[in-house]
């Protein structure tokens, strides 16, 4: 409670092209369960440039009419930080940085050659944003350490808030069944995901009763994807896009094994626990990882399967082992669900928020 006796108010702000992004869903869900906390929201409906106007107008109305004590600018809000900082002056502004534009440009080649030329400027801009936020959120311990070192931010100002997942869905354990063994990957095919490693592993298993469902990609990769799917000789079912509801209600529950990765050998790949990893664990599915952080509790062949990054032979071997050991895989999936509940769940997110908001 505030000194006036009314509940502490926090306003979640967002202007992102995916307003229903899982990061937003989990944080808003967690905020709504914190005792004594009144949650307000300004979340864009438009996916185009108008979303920025929606945010600013909504923020001005909230500030004039309700004046909450704390604001959270959700991921991704880098381009809107300074107008939001000005409009929230005198109040606490929490910035959910989650991941770094500078890191994506420098380490992931996001903007190609232009990115390398602009990286120094982007670093200065990002450092200014982080230094003027009252508190910073990111998604993993490794991202926190990297931000401290890269931007000279004191560790006490950076809070690790897991991405989480959609919860409350029925968890279906797959009964033992005849071949094929179904493997699922979905994503945006960023360099950190290492999708070329997945296609190479699929090619290695093309005649071994393993079926891959691969979902996602970008238009600029369309020709390459077609070539890779063809090369895998029928063992890959590729979908450019499926609705998120179908993903969590059909595709993940219907899989025998999920590829969480990330399998790329990039600096950012070594710092993340992918959202797909957390979602699949939350639905009781066994997951293959690369770059696991032992402090998060990941243990190979105990609650997940672990392979080296950028190693299709090791990934293919892990998938074949999973296919041939259904009883062990079922035990791994159960322990993976327990790992999710203790390290990544909305309850964990709520406890972090309750401590720091």
mmCIF file of C-alpha atoms in Angstrom:
data_model
loop_
_atom_site.group_PDB
_atom_site.id
_atom_site.type_symbol
_atom_site.label_atom_id
_atom_site.label_comp_id
_atom_site.label_asym_id
_atom_site.label_seq_id
_atom_site.Cartn_x
_atom_site.Cartn_y
_atom_site.Cartn_z
ATOM 1 C CA UNK A 1 0.000 0.000 0.000
ATOM 2 C CA UNK A 2 1.093 3.561 -0.636
ATOM 3 C CA UNK A 3 1.347 6.098 2.229
ATOM 4 C CA UNK A 4 -2.128 7.393 1.270
ATOM 5 C CA UNK A 5 -3.599 3.956 1.969
ATOM 6 C CA UNK A 6 -4.561 3.185 -1.628
ATOM 7 C CA UNK A 7 -3.086 0.203 -3.506
ATOM 8 C CA UNK A 8 0.247 0.726 -5.222
ATOM 9 C CA UNK A 9 -0.447 1.255 -8.929
ATOM 10 C CA UNK A 10 1.732 0.039 -11.776
ATOM 11 C CA UNK A 11 1.096 0.722 -15.451
ATOM 12 C CA UNK A 12 2.394 -1.652 -18.115
ATOM 13 C CA UNK A 13 3.227 0.128 -21.382
ATOM 14 C CA UNK A 14 3.727 -1.505 -24.758
ATOM 15 C CA UNK A 15 4.083 -0.493 -28.415
ATOM 16 C CA UNK A 16 5.284 -3.676 -30.127
ATOM 17 C CA UNK A 17 4.456 -5.259 -33.461
ATOM 18 C CA UNK A 18 3.331 -8.388 -31.551
ATOM 19 C CA UNK A 19 1.136 -6.998 -28.743
ATOM 20 C CA UNK A 20 0.281 -10.532 -27.564
ATOM 21 C CA UNK A 21 3.926 -11.610 -27.366
ATOM 22 C CA UNK A 22 4.532 -14.210 -24.657
ATOM 23 C CA UNK A 23 6.779 -11.824 -22.681
ATOM 24 C CA UNK A 24 3.862 -9.411 -22.365
ATOM 25 C CA UNK A 25 1.359 -12.133 -21.502
ATOM 26 C CA UNK A 26 3.414 -13.573 -18.661
ATOM 27 C CA UNK A 27 4.358 -10.233 -17.089
ATOM 28 C CA UNK A 28 0.779 -8.909 -17.192
ATOM 29 C CA UNK A 29 -0.527 -12.213 -15.788
ATOM 30 C CA UNK A 30 2.040 -12.069 -12.984
ATOM 31 C CA UNK A 31 1.280 -8.423 -12.183
ATOM 32 C CA UNK A 32 -2.406 -9.208 -11.794
ATOM 33 C CA UNK A 33 -1.651 -11.816 -9.104
ATOM 34 C CA UNK A 34 0.542 -9.618 -6.874
ATOM 35 C CA UNK A 35 -1.377 -8.760 -3.670
ATOM 36 C CA UNK A 36 -1.931 -5.043 -3.079
ATOM 37 C CA UNK A 37 -0.888 -4.096 -6.596
ATOM 38 C CA UNK A 38 -3.284 -2.288 -8.918
ATOM 39 C CA UNK A 39 -2.395 -3.011 -12.553
ATOM 40 C CA UNK A 40 -3.130 -0.616 -15.403
ATOM 41 C CA UNK A 41 -2.324 -1.281 -19.052
ATOM 42 C CA UNK A 42 -1.587 0.729 -22.171
ATOM 43 C CA UNK A 43 -1.031 -1.891 -24.873
ATOM 44 C CA UNK A 44 -1.195 -1.121 -28.575
ATOM 45 C CA UNK A 45 -3.788 -2.685 -30.856
ATOM 46 C CA UNK A 46 -2.260 -1.550 -34.141
ATOM 47 C CA UNK A 47 0.783 -3.401 -35.496
ATOM 48 C CA UNK A 48 1.946 -0.541 -37.729
ATOM 49 C CA UNK A 49 3.492 2.842 -36.937
ATOM 50 C CA UNK A 50 0.203 4.002 -35.366
ATOM 51 C CA UNK A 51 1.026 1.824 -32.362
ATOM 52 C CA UNK A 52 3.447 4.510 -31.146
ATOM 53 C CA UNK A 53 0.673 7.114 -31.152
ATOM 54 C CA UNK A 54 -1.577 4.707 -29.256
ATOM 55 C CA UNK A 55 1.072 4.317 -26.578
ATOM 56 C CA UNK A 56 1.754 8.023 -26.133
ATOM 57 C CA UNK A 57 -1.926 8.999 -26.063
ATOM 58 C CA UNK A 58 -2.781 6.228 -23.596
ATOM 59 C CA UNK A 59 0.172 7.120 -21.407
ATOM 60 C CA UNK A 60 -0.836 10.798 -21.263
ATOM 61 C CA UNK A 61 -4.393 9.862 -20.268
ATOM 62 C CA UNK A 62 -3.189 7.469 -17.558
ATOM 63 C CA UNK A 63 -0.741 10.038 -16.195
ATOM 64 C CA UNK A 64 -3.372 12.782 -15.986
ATOM 65 C CA UNK A 65 -6.235 10.681 -14.651
ATOM 66 C CA UNK A 66 -4.662 8.020 -12.423
ATOM 67 C CA UNK A 67 -0.959 8.895 -12.027
ATOM 68 C CA UNK A 68 0.406 5.474 -11.027
ATOM 69 C CA UNK A 69 3.562 5.281 -8.932
ATOM 70 C CA UNK A 70 5.393 2.868 -11.266
ATOM 71 C CA UNK A 71 5.534 2.330 -15.021
ATOM 72 C CA UNK A 72 6.928 -0.664 -16.896
ATOM 73 C CA UNK A 73 7.930 -0.131 -20.526
ATOM 74 C CA UNK A 74 7.618 -3.596 -22.034
ATOM 75 C CA UNK A 75 9.800 -5.336 -24.585
ATOM 76 C CA UNK A 76 10.540 -4.023 -27.127
ATOM 77 C CA UNK A 77 10.478 -0.352 -26.170
ATOM 78 C CA UNK A 78 13.919 1.017 -27.032
ATOM 79 C CA UNK A 79 12.635 3.353 -29.737
ATOM 80 C CA UNK A 80 9.998 4.814 -27.377
ATOM 81 C CA UNK A 81 12.107 5.099 -24.246
ATOM 82 C CA UNK A 82 12.822 8.846 -24.283
ATOM 83 C CA UNK A 83 9.259 10.127 -24.830
ATOM 84 C CA UNK A 84 8.067 7.647 -22.200
ATOM 85 C CA UNK A 85 10.823 8.757 -19.806
ATOM 86 C CA UNK A 86 9.746 12.375 -20.253
ATOM 87 C CA UNK A 87 6.041 11.617 -19.758
ATOM 88 C CA UNK A 88 6.725 9.557 -16.621
ATOM 89 C CA UNK A 89 9.193 12.007 -15.063
ATOM 90 C CA UNK A 90 8.970 11.944 -11.268
ATOM 91 C CA UNK A 91 7.719 8.351 -11.237
ATOM 92 C CA UNK A 92 9.568 5.037 -11.291
ATOM 93 C CA UNK A 93 10.210 3.739 -14.813
ATOM 94 C CA UNK A 94 11.167 0.085 -15.202
ATOM 95 C CA UNK A 95 12.569 -0.776 -18.623
ATOM 96 C CA UNK A 96 12.204 -4.345 -19.851
ATOM 97 C CA UNK A 97 15.280 -4.518 -22.069
ATOM 98 C CA UNK A 98 15.194 -8.342 -22.213
ATOM 99 C CA UNK A 99 17.648 -8.511 -25.133
ATOM 100 C CA UNK A 100 20.033 -5.963 -26.591
ATOM 101 C CA UNK A 101 19.750 -4.295 -30.037
ATOM 102 C CA UNK A 102 23.467 -3.608 -29.892
ATOM 103 C CA UNK A 103 24.190 -7.275 -29.217
ATOM 104 C CA UNK A 104 21.930 -8.350 -32.082
ATOM 105 C CA UNK A 105 23.584 -5.919 -34.501
ATOM 106 C CA UNK A 106 27.162 -6.613 -33.478
ATOM 107 C CA UNK A 107 27.036 -10.352 -32.794
ATOM 108 C CA UNK A 108 24.117 -11.594 -34.906
ATOM 109 C CA UNK A 109 24.635 -9.506 -38.068
ATOM 110 C CA UNK A 110 21.059 -8.264 -37.862
ATOM 111 C CA UNK A 111 21.558 -5.313 -40.219
ATOM 112 C CA UNK A 112 24.336 -6.823 -42.284
ATOM 113 C CA UNK A 113 27.284 -4.561 -43.155
ATOM 114 C CA UNK A 114 25.363 -1.459 -42.095
ATOM 115 C CA UNK A 115 24.952 -2.992 -38.665
ATOM 116 C CA UNK A 116 28.673 -3.292 -38.134
ATOM 117 C CA UNK A 117 29.113 0.365 -39.129
ATOM 118 C CA UNK A 118 26.320 1.524 -36.821
ATOM 119 C CA UNK A 119 27.114 -0.729 -33.858
ATOM 120 C CA UNK A 120 29.153 1.894 -31.976
ATOM 121 C CA UNK A 121 26.380 4.485 -32.234
ATOM 122 C CA UNK A 122 23.732 1.971 -31.192
ATOM 123 C CA UNK A 123 25.828 1.026 -28.173
ATOM 124 C CA UNK A 124 26.011 4.663 -27.021
ATOM 125 C CA UNK A 125 22.256 5.109 -27.486
ATOM 126 C CA UNK A 126 21.453 1.907 -25.638
ATOM 127 C CA UNK A 127 23.789 2.763 -22.791
ATOM 128 C CA UNK A 128 22.010 6.113 -22.382
ATOM 129 C CA UNK A 129 18.645 4.369 -22.194
ATOM 130 C CA UNK A 130 19.819 1.856 -19.607
ATOM 131 C CA UNK A 131 21.452 4.506 -17.444
ATOM 132 C CA UNK A 132 18.265 6.606 -17.307
ATOM 133 C CA UNK A 133 15.876 3.781 -16.430
ATOM 134 C CA UNK A 134 15.198 3.391 -12.716
ATOM 135 C CA UNK A 135 15.340 -0.391 -13.048
ATOM 136 C CA UNK A 136 16.167 -2.778 -15.925
ATOM 137 C CA UNK A 137 14.713 -6.213 -16.567
ATOM 138 C CA UNK A 138 16.305 -8.912 -18.692
ATOM 139 C CA UNK A 139 15.504 -12.580 -19.205
ATOM 140 C CA UNK A 140 18.562 -14.562 -18.059
ATOM 141 C CA UNK A 141 21.411 -14.380 -15.591
ATOM 142 C CA UNK A 142 23.888 -14.453 -18.478
ATOM 143 C CA UNK A 143 22.213 -11.469 -20.157
ATOM 144 C CA UNK A 144 22.415 -9.601 -16.861
ATOM 145 C CA UNK A 145 26.168 -10.257 -16.567
ATOM 146 C CA UNK A 146 26.708 -9.238 -20.191
ATOM 147 C CA UNK A 147 24.780 -5.954 -19.734
ATOM 148 C CA UNK A 148 26.719 -5.126 -16.593
ATOM 149 C CA UNK A 149 30.015 -5.605 -18.412
ATOM 150 C CA UNK A 150 29.044 -4.093 -21.776
ATOM 151 C CA UNK A 151 27.160 -0.996 -20.594
ATOM 152 C CA UNK A 152 28.756 -0.469 -17.148
ATOM 153 C CA UNK A 153 25.413 -0.841 -15.347
ATOM 154 C CA UNK A 154 25.473 -1.716 -11.605
ATOM 155 C CA UNK A 155 24.164 -5.217 -11.012
ATOM 156 C CA UNK A 156 21.635 -4.111 -8.401
ATOM 157 C CA UNK A 157 19.735 -2.178 -11.093
ATOM 158 C CA UNK A 158 19.264 -5.226 -13.358
ATOM 159 C CA UNK A 159 16.647 -7.834 -12.434
ATOM 160 C CA UNK A 160 16.322 -11.245 -14.091
ATOM 161 C CA UNK A 161 12.685 -11.944 -14.993
ATOM 162 C CA UNK A 162 12.149 -15.199 -16.940
ATOM 163 C CA UNK A 163 10.115 -15.159 -20.154
ATOM 164 C CA UNK A 164 7.701 -17.801 -18.885
ATOM 165 C CA UNK A 165 5.018 -19.516 -20.962
ATOM 166 C CA UNK A 166 1.293 -19.918 -21.485
ATOM 167 C CA UNK A 167 0.108 -22.046 -18.591
ATOM 168 C CA UNK A 168 -3.135 -23.683 -17.555
ATOM 169 C CA UNK A 169 -3.352 -25.920 -20.623
ATOM 170 C CA UNK A 170 -3.958 -29.640 -20.365
ATOM 171 C CA UNK A 171 -0.698 -31.593 -20.451
ATOM 172 C CA UNK A 172 -0.837 -34.691 -22.619
ATOM 173 C CA UNK A 173 1.737 -37.418 -22.208
ATOM 174 C CA UNK A 174 2.181 -39.190 -25.519
ATOM 175 C CA UNK A 175 1.509 -42.929 -25.317
ATOM 176 C CA UNK A 176 4.041 -45.256 -26.871
ATOM 177 C CA UNK A 177 3.158 -45.540 -30.540
ATOM 178 C CA UNK A 178 4.459 -46.772 -33.822
ATOM 179 C CA UNK A 179 6.854 -44.727 -35.971
ATOM 180 C CA UNK A 180 7.443 -42.053 -37.025
ATOM 181 C CA UNK A 181 8.992 -40.220 -34.117
ATOM 182 C CA UNK A 182 7.795 -36.595 -34.285
ATOM 183 C CA UNK A 183 10.278 -33.749 -33.709
ATOM 184 C CA UNK A 184 9.164 -30.103 -33.574
ATOM 185 C CA UNK A 185 10.988 -26.821 -34.097
ATOM 186 C CA UNK A 186 9.475 -23.364 -34.490
ATOM 187 C CA UNK A 187 11.066 -19.940 -34.594
ATOM 188 C CA UNK A 188 12.026 -16.913 -36.637
ATOM 189 C CA UNK A 189 15.210 -18.524 -38.027
ATOM 190 C CA UNK A 190 17.552 -15.956 -36.516
ATOM 191 C CA UNK A 191 21.293 -16.761 -36.642
ATOM 192 C CA UNK A 192 21.252 -17.751 -32.970
ATOM 193 C CA UNK A 193 18.629 -20.453 -33.681
ATOM 194 C CA UNK A 194 21.036 -22.422 -35.860
ATOM 195 C CA UNK A 195 18.313 -23.723 -38.197
ATOM 196 C CA UNK A 196 20.944 -24.973 -40.648
ATOM 197 C CA UNK A 197 22.055 -27.384 -37.911
ATOM 198 C CA UNK A 198 18.477 -28.681 -37.590
ATOM 199 C CA UNK A 199 18.144 -29.266 -41.337
ATOM 200 C CA UNK A 200 21.490 -31.094 -41.434
ATOM 201 C CA UNK A 201 20.386 -33.308 -38.530
ATOM 202 C CA UNK A 202 17.132 -34.021 -40.359
ATOM 203 C CA UNK A 203 19.093 -35.042 -43.456
ATOM 204 C CA UNK A 204 21.187 -37.429 -41.345
ATOM 205 C CA UNK A 205 17.979 -39.040 -40.031
ATOM 206 C CA UNK A 206 16.044 -38.983 -43.297
ATOM 207 C CA UNK A 207 15.735 -42.796 -43.507
ATOM 208 C CA UNK A 208 15.299 -43.556 -39.787
ATOM 209 C CA UNK A 209 11.574 -43.166 -39.102
ATOM 210 C CA UNK A 210 11.915 -39.638 -37.725
ATOM 211 C CA UNK A 211 9.565 -36.890 -38.903
ATOM 212 C CA UNK A 212 10.430 -33.213 -38.431
ATOM 213 C CA UNK A 213 7.880 -30.397 -38.291
ATOM 214 C CA UNK A 214 9.641 -27.081 -38.818
ATOM 215 C CA UNK A 215 7.642 -23.847 -38.521
ATOM 216 C CA UNK A 216 8.690 -20.255 -39.175
ATOM 217 C CA UNK A 217 11.284 -18.442 -41.226
ATOM 218 C CA UNK A 218 11.518 -15.168 -43.126
ATOM 219 C CA UNK A 219 10.755 -14.237 -46.771
ATOM 220 C CA UNK A 220 14.437 -13.714 -47.568
ATOM 221 C CA UNK A 221 15.134 -17.333 -46.608
ATOM 222 C CA UNK A 222 12.294 -18.863 -48.627
ATOM 223 C CA UNK A 223 14.448 -20.264 -51.456
ATOM 224 C CA UNK A 224 17.012 -21.722 -49.068
ATOM 225 C CA UNK A 225 14.264 -23.313 -46.966
ATOM 226 C CA UNK A 226 12.715 -24.953 -50.050
ATOM 227 C CA UNK A 227 16.096 -26.358 -51.024
ATOM 228 C CA UNK A 228 16.718 -27.757 -47.528
ATOM 229 C CA UNK A 229 13.261 -29.298 -47.279
ATOM 230 C CA UNK A 230 13.729 -30.972 -50.671
ATOM 231 C CA UNK A 231 17.176 -32.237 -49.705
ATOM 232 C CA UNK A 232 15.717 -33.967 -46.632
ATOM 233 C CA UNK A 233 13.767 -36.311 -48.916
ATOM 234 C CA UNK A 234 10.356 -36.155 -47.271
ATOM 235 C CA UNK A 235 11.278 -36.272 -43.585
ATOM 236 C CA UNK A 236 10.524 -32.552 -43.046
ATOM 237 C CA UNK A 237 7.036 -31.057 -42.944
ATOM 238 C CA UNK A 238 7.595 -27.305 -43.296
ATOM 239 C CA UNK A 239 5.014 -24.650 -42.368
ATOM 240 C CA UNK A 240 5.735 -20.982 -42.887
ATOM 241 C CA UNK A 241 3.371 -19.926 -40.115
ATOM 242 C CA UNK A 242 0.715 -21.404 -37.815
ATOM 243 C CA UNK A 243 -1.514 -19.567 -35.322
ATOM 244 C CA UNK A 244 -0.051 -19.488 -31.828
ATOM 245 C CA UNK A 245 -3.192 -21.150 -30.453
ATOM 246 C CA UNK A 246 -2.615 -24.111 -32.803
ATOM 247 C CA UNK A 247 1.020 -24.251 -31.786
ATOM 248 C CA UNK A 248 0.328 -24.635 -28.068
ATOM 249 C CA UNK A 249 -2.843 -26.701 -28.414
ATOM 250 C CA UNK A 250 -1.881 -29.033 -31.277
ATOM 251 C CA UNK A 251 1.697 -28.944 -32.534
ATOM 252 C CA UNK A 252 3.563 -29.000 -29.212
ATOM 253 C CA UNK A 253 1.240 -31.537 -27.535
ATOM 254 C CA UNK A 254 1.406 -33.734 -30.648
ATOM 255 C CA UNK A 255 5.203 -33.871 -30.745
ATOM 256 C CA UNK A 256 7.461 -36.506 -29.188
ATOM 257 C CA UNK A 257 10.461 -34.203 -28.843
ATOM 258 C CA UNK A 258 10.897 -30.419 -29.097
ATOM 259 C CA UNK A 259 14.005 -28.570 -30.250
ATOM 260 C CA UNK A 260 14.534 -25.650 -27.900
ATOM 261 C CA UNK A 261 18.105 -24.815 -28.848
ATOM 262 C CA UNK A 262 19.389 -22.340 -29.654
ATOM 263 C CA UNK A 263 21.767 -24.346 -31.835
ATOM 264 C CA UNK A 264 23.678 -21.444 -33.348
ATOM 265 C CA UNK A 265 27.240 -20.786 -32.244
ATOM 266 C CA UNK A 266 26.800 -17.042 -31.615
ATOM 267 C CA UNK A 267 27.372 -14.908 -28.491
ATOM 268 C CA UNK A 268 23.660 -14.193 -28.084
ATOM 269 C CA UNK A 269 22.804 -17.885 -28.431
ATOM 270 C CA UNK A 270 25.015 -18.533 -25.413
ATOM 271 C CA UNK A 271 23.034 -16.059 -23.269
ATOM 272 C CA UNK A 272 19.402 -17.046 -23.809
ATOM 273 C CA UNK A 273 16.900 -19.638 -22.674
ATOM 274 C CA UNK A 274 14.545 -19.586 -25.631
ATOM 275 C CA UNK A 275 10.855 -18.950 -25.196
ATOM 276 C CA UNK A 276 10.107 -22.190 -27.061
ATOM 277 C CA UNK A 277 12.184 -24.110 -24.510
ATOM 278 C CA UNK A 278 10.108 -22.719 -21.656
ATOM 279 C CA UNK A 279 6.793 -23.220 -23.480
ATOM 280 C CA UNK A 280 7.544 -26.835 -24.346
ATOM 281 C CA UNK A 281 8.731 -27.613 -20.813
ATOM 282 C CA UNK A 282 5.546 -26.011 -19.454
ATOM 283 C CA UNK A 283 3.503 -28.397 -21.621
ATOM 284 C CA UNK A 284 5.402 -31.418 -20.316
ATOM 285 C CA UNK A 285 7.447 -32.062 -23.437
ATOM 286 C CA UNK A 286 11.083 -33.219 -23.521
ATOM 287 C CA UNK A 287 13.392 -30.575 -24.974
ATOM 288 C CA UNK A 288 16.808 -30.594 -26.665
ATOM 289 C CA UNK A 289 19.055 -27.668 -25.680
ATOM 290 C CA UNK A 290 22.406 -26.207 -26.551
ATOM 291 C CA UNK A 291 24.190 -23.651 -24.326
ATOM 292 C CA UNK A 292 22.396 -24.661 -21.083
ATOM 293 C CA UNK A 293 23.159 -22.682 -17.939
ATOM 294 C CA UNK A 294 23.690 -25.177 -15.063
ATOM 295 C CA UNK A 295 22.493 -22.516 -12.607
ATOM 296 C CA UNK A 296 19.056 -22.780 -14.239
ATOM 297 C CA UNK A 297 19.002 -26.462 -13.292
ATOM 298 C CA UNK A 298 19.399 -28.040 -16.741
ATOM 299 C CA UNK A 299 20.914 -31.555 -16.630
ATOM 300 C CA UNK A 300 21.501 -33.736 -19.649
ATOM 301 C CA UNK A 301 19.321 -36.865 -19.821
ATOM 302 C CA UNK A 302 17.732 -35.883 -16.491
ATOM 303 C CA UNK A 303 15.342 -33.031 -17.316
ATOM 304 C CA UNK A 304 16.410 -32.262 -20.913
ATOM 305 C CA UNK A 305 18.806 -33.401 -23.619
ATOM 306 C CA UNK A 306 21.940 -31.320 -24.190
ATOM 307 C CA UNK A 307 24.025 -31.115 -27.365
ATOM 308 C CA UNK A 308 26.925 -28.871 -28.423
ATOM 309 C CA UNK A 309 25.959 -25.886 -30.596
ATOM 310 C CA UNK A 310 26.387 -26.017 -34.386
ATOM 311 C CA UNK A 311 26.817 -29.807 -34.269
ATOM 312 C CA UNK A 312 24.283 -31.636 -36.468
ATOM 313 C CA UNK A 313 25.825 -35.048 -35.771
ATOM 314 C CA UNK A 314 25.337 -34.618 -32.025
ATOM 315 C CA UNK A 315 21.786 -33.324 -32.544
ATOM 316 C CA UNK A 316 20.922 -36.279 -34.779
ATOM 317 C CA UNK A 317 22.388 -38.684 -32.209
ATOM 318 C CA UNK A 318 20.345 -37.098 -29.392
ATOM 319 C CA UNK A 319 17.147 -37.375 -31.430
ATOM 320 C CA UNK A 320 17.874 -41.019 -32.260
ATOM 321 C CA UNK A 321 18.543 -41.765 -28.576
ATOM 322 C CA UNK A 322 15.248 -40.132 -27.603
ATOM 323 C CA UNK A 323 13.390 -42.205 -30.197
ATOM 324 C CA UNK A 324 14.934 -45.424 -28.892
ATOM 325 C CA UNK A 325 14.384 -44.711 -25.169
ATOM 326 C CA UNK A 326 10.695 -43.837 -24.705
ATOM 327 C CA UNK A 327 10.553 -44.684 -20.988
ATOM 328 C CA UNK A 328 13.591 -42.555 -20.169
ATOM 329 C CA UNK A 329 12.204 -39.750 -22.342
ATOM 330 C CA UNK A 330 8.923 -39.758 -20.430
ATOM 331 C CA UNK A 331 10.811 -39.407 -17.132
ATOM 332 C CA UNK A 332 12.870 -36.558 -18.614
ATOM 333 C CA UNK A 333 9.704 -34.727 -19.672
ATOM 334 C CA UNK A 334 8.205 -34.994 -16.170
ATOM 335 C CA UNK A 335 11.354 -33.653 -14.555
ATOM 336 C CA UNK A 336 11.504 -30.922 -17.224
ATOM 337 C CA UNK A 337 8.036 -29.761 -16.204
ATOM 338 C CA UNK A 338 9.194 -29.613 -12.583
ATOM 339 C CA UNK A 339 12.231 -27.587 -13.689
ATOM 340 C CA UNK A 340 9.952 -25.115 -15.471
ATOM 341 C CA UNK A 341 7.747 -24.716 -12.402
ATOM 342 C CA UNK A 342 10.727 -23.961 -10.140
ATOM 343 C CA UNK A 343 12.774 -21.708 -12.452
ATOM 344 C CA UNK A 344 10.626 -20.141 -15.195
ATOM 345 C CA UNK A 345 6.924 -20.240 -14.313
ATOM 346 C CA UNK A 346 4.551 -17.317 -13.863
ATOM 347 C CA UNK A 347 4.796 -17.896 -10.102
ATOM 348 C CA UNK A 348 8.535 -17.281 -10.371
ATOM 349 C CA UNK A 349 7.891 -14.145 -12.438
ATOM 350 C CA UNK A 350 5.351 -12.987 -9.840
ATOM 351 C CA UNK A 351 7.829 -13.418 -6.990
ATOM 352 C CA UNK A 352 10.446 -11.380 -8.862
ATOM 353 C CA UNK A 353 7.915 -8.625 -9.567
ATOM 354 C CA UNK A 354 6.612 -8.650 -5.995
ATOM 355 C CA UNK A 355 10.177 -8.147 -4.740
ATOM 356 C CA UNK A 356 11.190 -5.372 -7.120
ATOM 357 C CA UNK A 357 8.098 -3.335 -8.045
#
